Tab-separated table of C-alpha atoms and ligand atoms in Angstrom:
chain	number	residue	atom	x	y	z
Z	978	MET	CA	122.869	110.583	111.996
Z	979	THR	CA	126.659	110.610	112.443
Z	980	ALA	CA	129.804	108.132	113.653
Z	981	ASN	CA	129.835	109.493	116.828
Z	982	THR	CA	125.724	109.001	117.258
Z	983	LEU	CA	125.942	106.095	115.898
Z	984	ALA	CA	124.255	103.438	117.875
Z	985	THR	CA	125.485	99.865	118.799
Z	986	VAL	CA	123.468	96.797	118.349
Z	987	LYS	CA	123.336	94.033	120.309
Z	988	GLY	CA	123.482	90.183	119.471
Z	989	SER	CA	121.705	90.018	122.780
Z	990	SER	CA	118.816	91.897	121.525
Z	991	ILE	CA	118.537	90.299	118.458
Z	992	ILE	CA	119.023	86.410	120.080
Z	993	SER	CA	115.708	87.607	123.071
Z	994	ALA	CA	113.188	88.721	119.104
Z	995	LEU	CA	114.104	85.976	117.901
Z	996	ASN	CA	112.936	83.950	121.526
Z	997	HIS	CA	110.014	86.051	121.534
Z	998	ALA	CA	109.104	85.461	117.781
Z	999	SER	CA	108.846	82.321	118.827
Z	1000	VAL	CA	112.152	80.923	116.412
Z	1001	GLN	CA	113.202	77.351	117.330
Z	1002	THR	CA	116.315	77.721	114.594
Z	1003	VAL	CA	119.032	79.154	113.173
Z	1004	VAL	CA	120.028	77.756	109.048
Z	1005	ALA	CA	124.067	79.639	108.902
Z	1006	LEU	CA	126.675	81.099	106.954
Z	1007	PRO	CA	129.102	82.838	108.927
Z	1008	ASP	CA	129.275	87.093	108.543
Z	1009	ILE	CA	131.621	89.017	109.668
Z	1010	VAL	CA	129.113	91.845	110.516
Z	1011	THR	CA	127.409	89.014	112.860
Z	1012	CYS	CA	129.475	86.416	113.595
Z	1013	ALA	CA	130.820	87.340	117.619
Z	1014	GLY	CA	127.912	89.181	118.023
Z	1015	LEU	CA	124.864	86.187	116.904
Z	1016	LEU	CA	126.226	83.066	115.323
Z	1017	TRP	CA	128.618	81.944	118.258
Z	1018	PRO	CA	126.041	83.257	121.586
Z	1019	LEU	CA	123.229	81.622	119.202
Z	1020	SER	CA	125.357	78.148	119.312
Z	1021	LYS	CA	125.767	77.926	122.489
Z	1022	ASP	CA	122.109	78.956	123.265
Z	1023	PRO	CA	120.037	75.526	124.104
Z	1024	ASN	CA	117.327	77.425	122.684
Z	1025	ILE	CA	117.922	77.322	119.559
Z	1026	ARG	CA	118.806	74.093	117.127
Z	1027	LEU	CA	121.319	76.457	114.897
Z	1028	ILE	CA	122.117	74.567	111.031
Z	1029	PRO	CA	125.182	74.909	109.244
Z	1030	VAL	CA	125.103	75.176	105.775
Z	1031	CYS	CA	128.289	75.467	103.610
Z	1032	LYS	CA	125.949	77.306	100.310
Z	1033	GLU	CA	123.167	79.613	101.867
Z	1034	ASP	CA	120.617	78.838	99.066
Z	1035	GLU	CA	120.979	75.829	100.817
Z	1036	GLY	CA	118.683	78.035	103.504
Z	1037	ILE	CA	116.448	78.897	101.497
Z	1038	SER	CA	115.093	75.489	100.978
Z	1039	ILE	CA	116.092	74.856	104.323
Z	1040	CYS	CA	113.669	77.078	106.097
Z	1041	ALA	CA	110.686	76.425	103.557
Z	1042	GLY	CA	110.582	72.750	103.777
Z	1043	LEU	CA	110.712	73.665	107.746
Z	1044	SER	CA	107.962	76.379	107.805
Z	1045	TYR	CA	105.898	73.560	105.868
Z	1046	CYS	CA	105.788	71.985	109.292
Z	1047	ASN	CA	104.853	74.772	111.405
Z	1048	GLN	CA	108.864	74.949	112.562
Z	1049	ARG	CA	109.990	78.728	112.444
Z	1050	SER	CA	113.452	80.017	111.460
Z	1051	VAL	CA	115.594	82.383	109.987
Z	1052	LEU	CA	118.740	82.086	107.839
Z	1053	LEU	CA	121.638	84.328	108.371
Z	1054	ILE	CA	124.138	85.397	106.010
Z	1055	GLN	CA	126.780	87.998	105.098
Z	1056	HIS	CA	125.034	90.220	100.932
Z	1057	THR	CA	127.196	88.311	98.520
Z	1058	GLY	CA	124.997	84.566	100.155
Z	1059	PHE	CA	121.951	87.055	99.809
Z	1060	LEU	CA	122.916	87.849	96.078
Z	1061	ASP	CA	124.631	84.263	95.296
Z	1062	SER	CA	120.927	83.358	96.639
Z	1063	LEU	CA	118.754	85.315	94.344
Z	1064	ASN	CA	117.693	82.354	92.163
Z	1065	ALA	CA	116.485	80.128	94.745
Z	1066	ILE	CA	115.206	83.568	97.045
Z	1067	ARG	CA	113.750	84.760	93.789
Z	1068	ALA	CA	111.312	80.683	93.211
Z	1069	ILE	CA	110.530	79.211	96.634
Z	1070	ALA	CA	110.403	82.615	98.995
Z	1071	VAL	CA	109.020	85.603	96.106
Z	1072	GLU	CA	107.329	83.573	94.301
Z	1073	TYR	CA	106.296	80.131	96.100
Z	1074	GLN	CA	104.947	83.197	98.514
Z	1075	LEU	CA	106.923	81.371	102.058
Z	1076	PRO	CA	107.763	82.757	104.981
Z	1077	ILE	CA	111.796	82.850	104.416
Z	1078	VAL	CA	113.082	85.077	106.582
Z	1079	MET	CA	116.787	86.510	106.567
Z	1080	LEU	CA	119.349	88.979	108.557
Z	1081	VAL	CA	122.022	90.326	106.379
Z	1082	GLY	CA	125.168	91.563	107.834
Z	1083	LEU	CA	126.046	94.738	104.969
Z	1084	GLN	CA	129.581	93.515	105.269
Z	1085	GLY	CA	131.915	96.655	104.511
Z	1086	MET	CA	129.286	98.772	105.400
Z	1087	GLU	CA	130.101	102.536	105.744
Z	1088	PRO	CA	129.691	103.458	110.055
Z	1089	ASP	CA	128.770	106.540	109.383
Z	1090	GLY	CA	124.801	106.744	109.761
Z	1091	ARG	CA	124.116	106.934	106.048
Z	1092	ASP	CA	121.437	104.484	104.166
Z	1093	PRO	CA	122.602	101.560	102.197
Z	1094	SER	CA	121.373	102.662	99.066
Z	1095	GLU	CA	125.190	105.818	99.459
Z	1096	SER	CA	127.038	103.157	99.924
Z	1097	ASP	CA	130.954	103.450	98.426
Z	1098	HIS	CA	130.668	99.685	97.893
Z	1099	LEU	CA	128.476	98.365	95.067
Z	1100	GLY	CA	127.705	95.499	97.082
Z	1101	ILE	CA	126.265	97.184	99.071
Z	1102	ARG	CA	124.118	99.467	96.490
Z	1103	ILE	CA	122.267	97.386	94.653
Z	1104	ILE	CA	120.814	94.937	97.304
Z	1105	GLN	CA	118.322	97.647	98.511
Z	1106	PRO	CA	117.131	98.045	94.877
Z	1107	ILE	CA	116.715	94.275	94.451
Z	1108	CYS	CA	114.733	93.871	97.283
Z	1109	GLU	CA	112.566	96.343	96.325
Z	1110	ALA	CA	112.756	94.517	91.966
Z	1111	MET	CA	111.750	91.299	93.672
Z	1112	ARG	CA	109.070	92.932	96.422
Z	1113	LEU	CA	110.728	91.856	99.609
Z	1114	THR	CA	109.703	93.715	102.129
Z	1115	THR	CA	112.766	95.393	103.626
Z	1116	TYR	CA	114.211	96.465	107.304
Z	1117	LEU	CA	117.302	98.146	108.126
Z	1118	ILE	CA	118.166	97.312	112.329
Z	1119	ILE	CA	120.298	100.048	112.708
Z	1120	ASN	CA	119.842	100.191	117.161
Z	1121	ASP	CA	117.913	98.331	119.734
Z	1122	ALA	CA	114.849	99.121	119.244
Z	1123	SER	CA	114.832	98.632	115.304
Z	1124	ALA	CA	115.967	95.448	116.415
Z	1125	GLN	CA	112.958	94.397	118.698
Z	1126	MET	CA	110.453	94.821	116.593
Z	1127	LEU	CA	112.037	92.293	114.334
Z	1128	SER	CA	110.027	89.516	116.503
Z	1129	SER	CA	106.297	91.324	114.928
Z	1130	GLU	CA	107.678	91.584	111.577
Z	1131	ILE	CA	108.472	87.953	111.975
Z	1132	GLU	CA	105.098	86.828	113.194
Z	1133	LYS	CA	103.905	88.965	110.324
Z	1134	ALA	CA	105.828	87.110	107.356
Z	1135	TYR	CA	104.601	84.025	109.026
Z	1136	GLU	CA	100.898	85.242	109.331
Z	1137	PHE	CA	100.679	86.299	105.636
Z	1138	SER	CA	103.606	83.419	104.405
Z	1139	GLN	CA	105.749	85.956	102.452
Z	1140	PRO	CA	109.085	86.322	103.120
Z	1141	VAL	CA	110.870	89.152	104.890
Z	1142	VAL	CA	114.993	90.563	105.387
Z	1143	PHE	CA	116.670	92.282	107.945
Z	1144	LEU	CA	120.086	94.235	106.698
Z	1145	ILE	CA	122.134	94.247	109.392
Z	1146	THR	CA	124.181	97.738	109.031
Z	1147	GLN	CA	127.229	97.614	111.525
Z	1148	HIS	CA	129.356	94.966	113.883
Z	1149	LEU	CA	126.709	93.249	116.344
Z	1150	SER	CA	127.614	94.061	119.901
Z	1151	ALA	CA	128.274	90.645	121.104
Z	1152	ASP	CA	125.877	90.923	124.449
D	203	MET	CA	119.641	47.341	83.769
D	204	LEU	CA	117.883	49.853	85.583
D	205	ALA	CA	115.692	51.621	84.115
D	206	ARG	CA	114.538	54.720	85.995
D	207	ASP	CA	110.463	54.038	85.886
D	208	GLU	CA	111.492	50.824	86.793
D	209	ALA	CA	113.612	51.360	90.215
D	210	LEU	CA	111.035	54.302	91.002
D	211	LYS	CA	107.920	51.519	90.136
D	212	VAL	CA	109.915	49.432	92.693
D	213	LEU	CA	110.941	51.992	95.052
D	214	ALA	CA	106.971	52.588	94.601
D	215	ALA	CA	106.043	49.372	96.024
D	216	HIS	CA	107.644	49.848	99.209
D	217	TYR	CA	106.956	53.082	99.688
D	218	THR	CA	103.234	54.321	99.589
D	219	ASP	CA	102.172	56.207	101.546
D	220	GLY	CA	104.884	58.503	102.441
D	221	ILE	CA	107.056	61.937	102.217
D	222	THR	CA	109.029	62.742	98.269
D	223	VAL	CA	109.968	65.842	97.497
D	224	GLY	CA	111.772	65.312	94.022
D	225	VAL	CA	113.089	67.178	90.616
D	226	TYR	CA	112.733	67.541	86.817
D	227	GLN	CA	111.917	64.703	85.103
D	228	SER	CA	112.699	62.072	87.413
D	229	ILE	CA	109.499	63.545	89.709
D	230	PHE	CA	107.705	64.008	86.742
D	231	ASP	CA	107.659	59.174	86.758
D	232	TRP	CA	106.927	60.169	89.895
D	233	MET	CA	103.624	61.908	90.079
D	234	GLN	CA	101.736	59.599	86.880
D	235	ILE	CA	104.054	56.487	88.971
D	236	ARG	CA	103.226	57.347	92.890
D	237	PRO	CA	100.460	60.262	92.496
D	238	HIS	CA	99.588	61.622	96.498
D	239	PRO	CA	99.700	64.315	97.774
D	240	LEU	CA	103.001	64.717	99.904
D	241	ASN	CA	104.543	64.560	96.536
D	242	TYR	CA	106.730	67.669	96.779
D	243	LEU	CA	107.244	69.183	93.486
D	244	CYS	CA	110.377	70.994	94.368
D	245	THR	CA	111.811	73.059	91.013
D	246	GLY	CA	112.541	76.568	90.084
D	247	ALA	CA	115.958	76.186	91.202
D	248	MET	CA	118.385	73.135	90.548
D	249	GLY	CA	120.255	71.996	92.889
D	250	GLN	CA	117.529	72.100	96.221
D	251	ALA	CA	115.474	69.310	96.544
D	252	ALA	CA	117.695	68.085	98.836
D	253	SER	CA	118.123	71.229	101.275
D	254	HIS	CA	113.912	71.136	101.450
D	255	GLY	CA	114.450	66.955	102.603
D	256	LEU	CA	116.356	68.040	105.235
D	257	GLY	CA	114.386	70.999	106.173
D	258	ILE	CA	111.002	68.773	105.959
D	259	ALA	CA	112.925	66.061	107.636
D	260	ILE	CA	113.645	67.992	109.964
D	261	GLY	CA	110.275	69.446	110.999
D	262	ALA	CA	108.751	66.142	111.030
D	263	PRO	CA	111.143	64.356	112.505
D	264	ASN	CA	108.450	60.843	112.733
D	265	GLU	CA	107.826	60.563	109.540
D	266	LYS	CA	110.555	59.237	106.877
D	267	VAL	CA	111.501	61.871	103.741
D	268	VAL	CA	112.166	60.621	100.728
D	269	VAL	CA	114.620	62.943	98.124
D	270	LEU	CA	114.319	62.665	94.672
D	271	ASP	CA	117.592	64.083	92.751
D	272	GLY	CA	119.461	64.523	89.499
D	273	ASP	CA	122.360	64.391	88.794
D	274	GLY	CA	122.688	67.246	87.713
D	275	SER	CA	120.880	69.187	89.733
D	276	LEU	CA	122.918	67.629	93.108
D	277	LEU	CA	126.501	68.135	91.221
D	278	MET	CA	124.950	71.912	91.692
D	279	ASN	CA	124.922	71.637	94.890
D	280	LEU	CA	128.092	68.980	96.759
D	281	GLY	CA	128.156	71.079	99.860
D	282	CYS	CA	124.120	70.285	100.565
D	283	LEU	CA	125.409	66.535	101.149
D	284	PHE	CA	127.978	67.897	104.062
D	285	THR	CA	125.136	69.886	105.396
D	286	ILE	CA	123.292	67.070	105.839
D	287	GLY	CA	125.496	64.571	106.622
D	288	HIS	CA	126.292	67.330	109.146
D	289	ALA	CA	122.339	67.720	110.633
D	290	ALA	CA	122.335	63.396	110.302
D	291	PRO	CA	118.630	63.195	110.656
D	292	GLU	CA	117.317	59.555	110.678
D	293	ASN	CA	114.129	59.980	108.656
D	294	LEU	CA	116.501	61.337	105.448
D	295	VAL	CA	116.536	59.252	102.438
D	296	HIS	CA	119.165	60.626	99.285
D	297	PHE	CA	118.441	59.136	96.147
D	298	VAL	CA	119.846	60.480	92.927
D	299	ILE	CA	118.943	59.718	90.004
D	300	HIS	CA	122.431	59.246	88.594
D	301	ASN	CA	121.002	59.052	84.000
D	302	ARG	CA	124.263	61.116	83.541
D	303	THR	CA	122.904	64.338	81.508
D	304	TYR	CA	120.369	67.029	82.177
D	305	GLU	CA	117.117	65.246	80.488
D	306	VAL	CA	114.663	67.935	80.557
D	307	ASN	CA	117.107	70.529	79.807
D	308	GLY	CA	117.619	68.611	76.066
D	309	ASP	CA	119.638	65.016	77.265
D	310	PHE	CA	122.830	67.737	77.084
D	311	PRO	CA	125.683	65.724	79.175
D	312	ILE	CA	126.737	66.607	82.222
D	313	LEU	CA	130.356	67.134	82.719
D	314	GLY	CA	131.719	64.098	84.843
D	315	SER	CA	128.362	61.847	85.373
D	316	LYS	CA	130.327	59.433	84.493
D	317	VAL	CA	132.775	59.160	86.484
D	318	LEU	CA	130.893	61.336	89.329
D	319	LEU	CA	131.139	58.682	92.347
D	320	PHE	CA	128.155	61.200	94.902
D	321	GLU	CA	127.959	57.562	96.986
D	322	GLU	CA	131.923	58.386	97.918
D	323	ILE	CA	131.341	61.732	98.393
D	324	ALA	CA	127.606	61.468	100.163
D	325	ARG	CA	130.424	58.568	103.125
D	326	ILE	CA	133.034	61.216	103.699
D	327	ALA	CA	130.251	63.732	104.458
D	328	GLY	CA	128.745	61.620	107.194
D	329	TYR	CA	125.476	60.385	105.120
D	330	ARG	CA	125.004	56.439	107.692
D	331	HIS	CA	124.950	54.520	104.845
D	332	THR	CA	124.934	54.396	101.189
D	333	PHE	CA	124.290	52.291	98.330
D	334	VAL	CA	124.764	51.793	94.223
D	335	PHE	CA	123.011	50.183	91.672
D	336	SER	CA	123.313	49.393	88.222
D	337	GLU	CA	120.548	46.568	88.174
D	338	ILE	CA	117.473	46.729	89.120
D	339	VAL	CA	117.677	43.107	90.498
D	340	GLU	CA	119.626	44.229	93.617
D	341	PHE	CA	117.658	47.545	93.919
D	342	LYS	CA	114.531	45.333	93.824
D	343	LEU	CA	116.781	43.239	96.406
D	344	MET	CA	117.584	46.221	99.777
D	345	ILE	CA	115.133	48.216	99.273
D	346	LYS	CA	113.021	47.213	101.834
D	347	HIS	CA	116.081	47.207	104.207
D	348	ILE	CA	117.324	50.995	102.833
D	349	LEU	CA	113.677	51.737	103.867
D	350	GLU	CA	114.164	50.879	107.200
D	351	LEU	CA	117.832	51.648	108.135
D	352	ALA	CA	118.425	54.539	110.498
D	353	GLY	CA	119.754	57.362	107.747
D	354	PRO	CA	121.357	59.841	106.500
D	355	VAL	CA	120.674	56.903	103.567
D	356	PHE	CA	122.165	58.148	100.669
D	357	VAL	CA	121.588	55.651	97.005
D	358	ASN	CA	123.456	56.251	93.382
D	359	LEU	CA	120.699	55.083	90.722
D	360	HIS	CA	122.695	55.070	87.800
D	361	VAL	CA	119.169	54.516	85.575
D	362	GLU	CA	118.694	55.247	81.995
D	363	PRO	CA	115.228	56.411	80.633
D	364	GLY	CA	112.749	53.296	80.478
D	365	GLU	CA	109.838	54.568	78.740
D	366	SER	CA	109.020	58.500	78.342
D	367	TYR	CA	106.791	60.033	81.354
D	368	ARG	CA	104.401	63.578	80.824
D	369	GLN	CA	106.088	66.296	81.499
D	370	ASP	CA	104.076	67.585	83.946
D	371	TYR	CA	105.890	71.954	84.197
D	372	VAL	CA	102.293	73.517	85.436
D	373	ALA	CA	101.808	70.707	87.951
D	374	ILE	CA	105.408	71.605	89.477
D	375	HIS	CA	105.009	75.147	89.104
D	376	SER	CA	101.756	75.619	90.253
D	377	SER	CA	100.591	76.633	93.591
D	378	GLU	CA	98.265	74.446	94.260
D	379	SER	CA	100.204	71.298	94.011
D	380	ARG	CA	101.549	72.636	97.134
D	381	ALA	CA	98.830	73.718	98.487
D	382	ILE	CA	97.558	70.137	98.225
D	383	PHE	CA	100.989	69.173	99.676
D	384	ARG	CA	100.730	71.516	102.933
D	385	SER	CA	97.142	70.572	103.946
D	386	ALA	CA	98.064	67.170	103.324
D	387	LEU	CA	101.399	67.714	105.299
D	388	HIS	CA	99.547	69.634	108.367
D	389	ALA	CA	97.195	66.049	108.258
D	390	ARG	CA	99.941	63.846	109.088
D	391	LEU	CA	101.173	66.188	110.987
D	392	PHE	CA	98.838	67.668	113.924
D	393	GLY	CA	95.603	66.400	112.690
D	394	HIS	CA	94.168	69.791	111.219
D	395	GLN	CA	94.604	72.450	107.589
D	396	PRO	CA	97.040	75.197	108.036
D	397	GLU	CA	96.542	78.252	108.687
D	398	ASN	CA	98.949	80.195	107.717
D	399	GLU	CA	98.254	79.322	103.685
D	400	PRO	CA	99.767	82.018	100.859
D	401	SER	CA	96.820	81.275	98.726
D	402	LYS	CA	93.891	82.108	101.062
D	403	THR	CA	95.657	84.722	103.480
D	404	SER	CA	99.319	86.424	101.050
D	405	PRO	CA	98.333	89.989	99.769
D	406	ASP	CA	99.006	89.857	96.141
D	407	TYR	CA	103.509	89.944	96.738
D	408	SER	CA	103.422	92.484	93.974
D	409	ALA	CA	101.341	94.726	95.992
D	410	ASN	CA	103.841	95.079	99.085
D	411	GLU	CA	105.437	97.888	100.197
D	412	PHE	CA	108.974	98.760	100.271
D	413	HIS	CA	109.834	99.339	104.149
D	414	GLN	CA	113.705	100.302	105.422
E	605	LIG	C1	119.936	77.052	88.466
E	605	LIG	C2	119.573	76.420	87.714
E	605	LIG	N1	119.987	76.253	86.288
E	605	LIG	C3	119.816	76.162	84.796
E	605	LIG	C4	117.873	75.347	84.936
E	605	LIG	C5	117.354	74.935	83.508
E	605	LIG	N2	117.131	73.406	84.179
E	605	LIG	C6	116.366	73.415	84.372
E	605	LIG	S1	116.241	71.737	84.474
E	605	LIG	C7	117.334	71.463	83.871
E	605	LIG	C8	118.018	70.331	83.906
E	605	LIG	C9	118.263	68.865	85.169
E	605	LIG	O1	118.921	68.169	85.323
E	605	LIG	P1	119.174	66.600	86.103
E	605	LIG	O2	118.825	67.485	87.385
E	605	LIG	O3	120.186	65.677	85.847
E	605	LIG	O4	117.687	66.694	85.965
E	605	LIG	P2	116.802	65.406	85.472
E	605	LIG	O5	116.437	65.811	83.024
E	605	LIG	O6	117.442	64.076	84.451
E	605	LIG	O7	115.477	64.863	85.283
E	605	LIG	C10	118.466	72.906	83.557
E	605	LIG	C11	119.876	72.643	83.161
E	605	LIG	C12	117.724	75.962	86.382
E	605	LIG	N3	116.190	74.630	87.039
E	605	LIG	N4	117.674	75.947	88.154
């Protein structure tokens, strides 16, 4: 895929997938990739309870606590915050086998359709190998179709009580 | 003087049947002072207890949730005080067991712990009520009132170690203890057992495929 053919992803597609998967809560720390297109609209959505956090690993635990009460949530963060939270993800999401759903913006990802593992940026290049090492199921959100499969993968995460990571490769559009 | 186990016994006498999320030496003591299926043994990653408590408090708004935090653990994630102050769950009571050391990791002293006013940070962060105790008599007098208040409530307990309790790491790391907690919580909240338990339904995570 080239820069010319790279599709845009609408924040509204992600919101409708979250609604479809009965996600009631979004725990978030702002990420430039998703802030305008997703976080701001979510903050105004009456169907979503938004819990802002001061550090991303808090969000892993908040989502864990909610999952014990049968409440569905997602954690919306940047890849930097994902990297910062690895020990909490390792213990709480992976080893405790909890349905922690992470939407991770790849800040600085080149907009030319290449795979994140081929990014010029070390912080992005290492994300998929880290997910693989941690046995985290990982998906790329590269267009509206892949945004729509979010809801079925969130269903699966809750059905099997296991974490899942969605990597958002480009800035989301606001509608 | 406030011995940790004496303080926990006072709490247990007034908080007999509720959800507790605890860490390290405090949860080791608590498991023996108040054994209960609604004790969540939160470890593996320091600094996460209050955030677990917040998630449960929001998910179970009609249940009281007591967090037994460590001072070393809380110091790692002070931002969680602001997150909780903002989310403002009325049913959350956050204790920090302020023993000034990383007790279970060799009793090494915690930087700044002698001067740290956790309760001041909690107050600024938006907790509705904050308390600090270093004497058992005063704590005994106030505990009933503390548990009746609408939260979030923060209680800083300046403790001495007290009697030594067994450090049951097997229990706190076991998937069984989490399954017991989940079952008890679901029975309390929904009147039935959980539908999706990791140990029963999850594929072995080491066998997962890597997807793109
Ligand atoms: C992120 C992280 N760093 C270090 C550790 C190692 N560790 C486990 S328990 C502990 C001490 C905990 O101190 P505190 O929270 O004050 O509880 P106490 O032992 O005093 O009960 C340490 C340093 C860990 N589990 N997680």
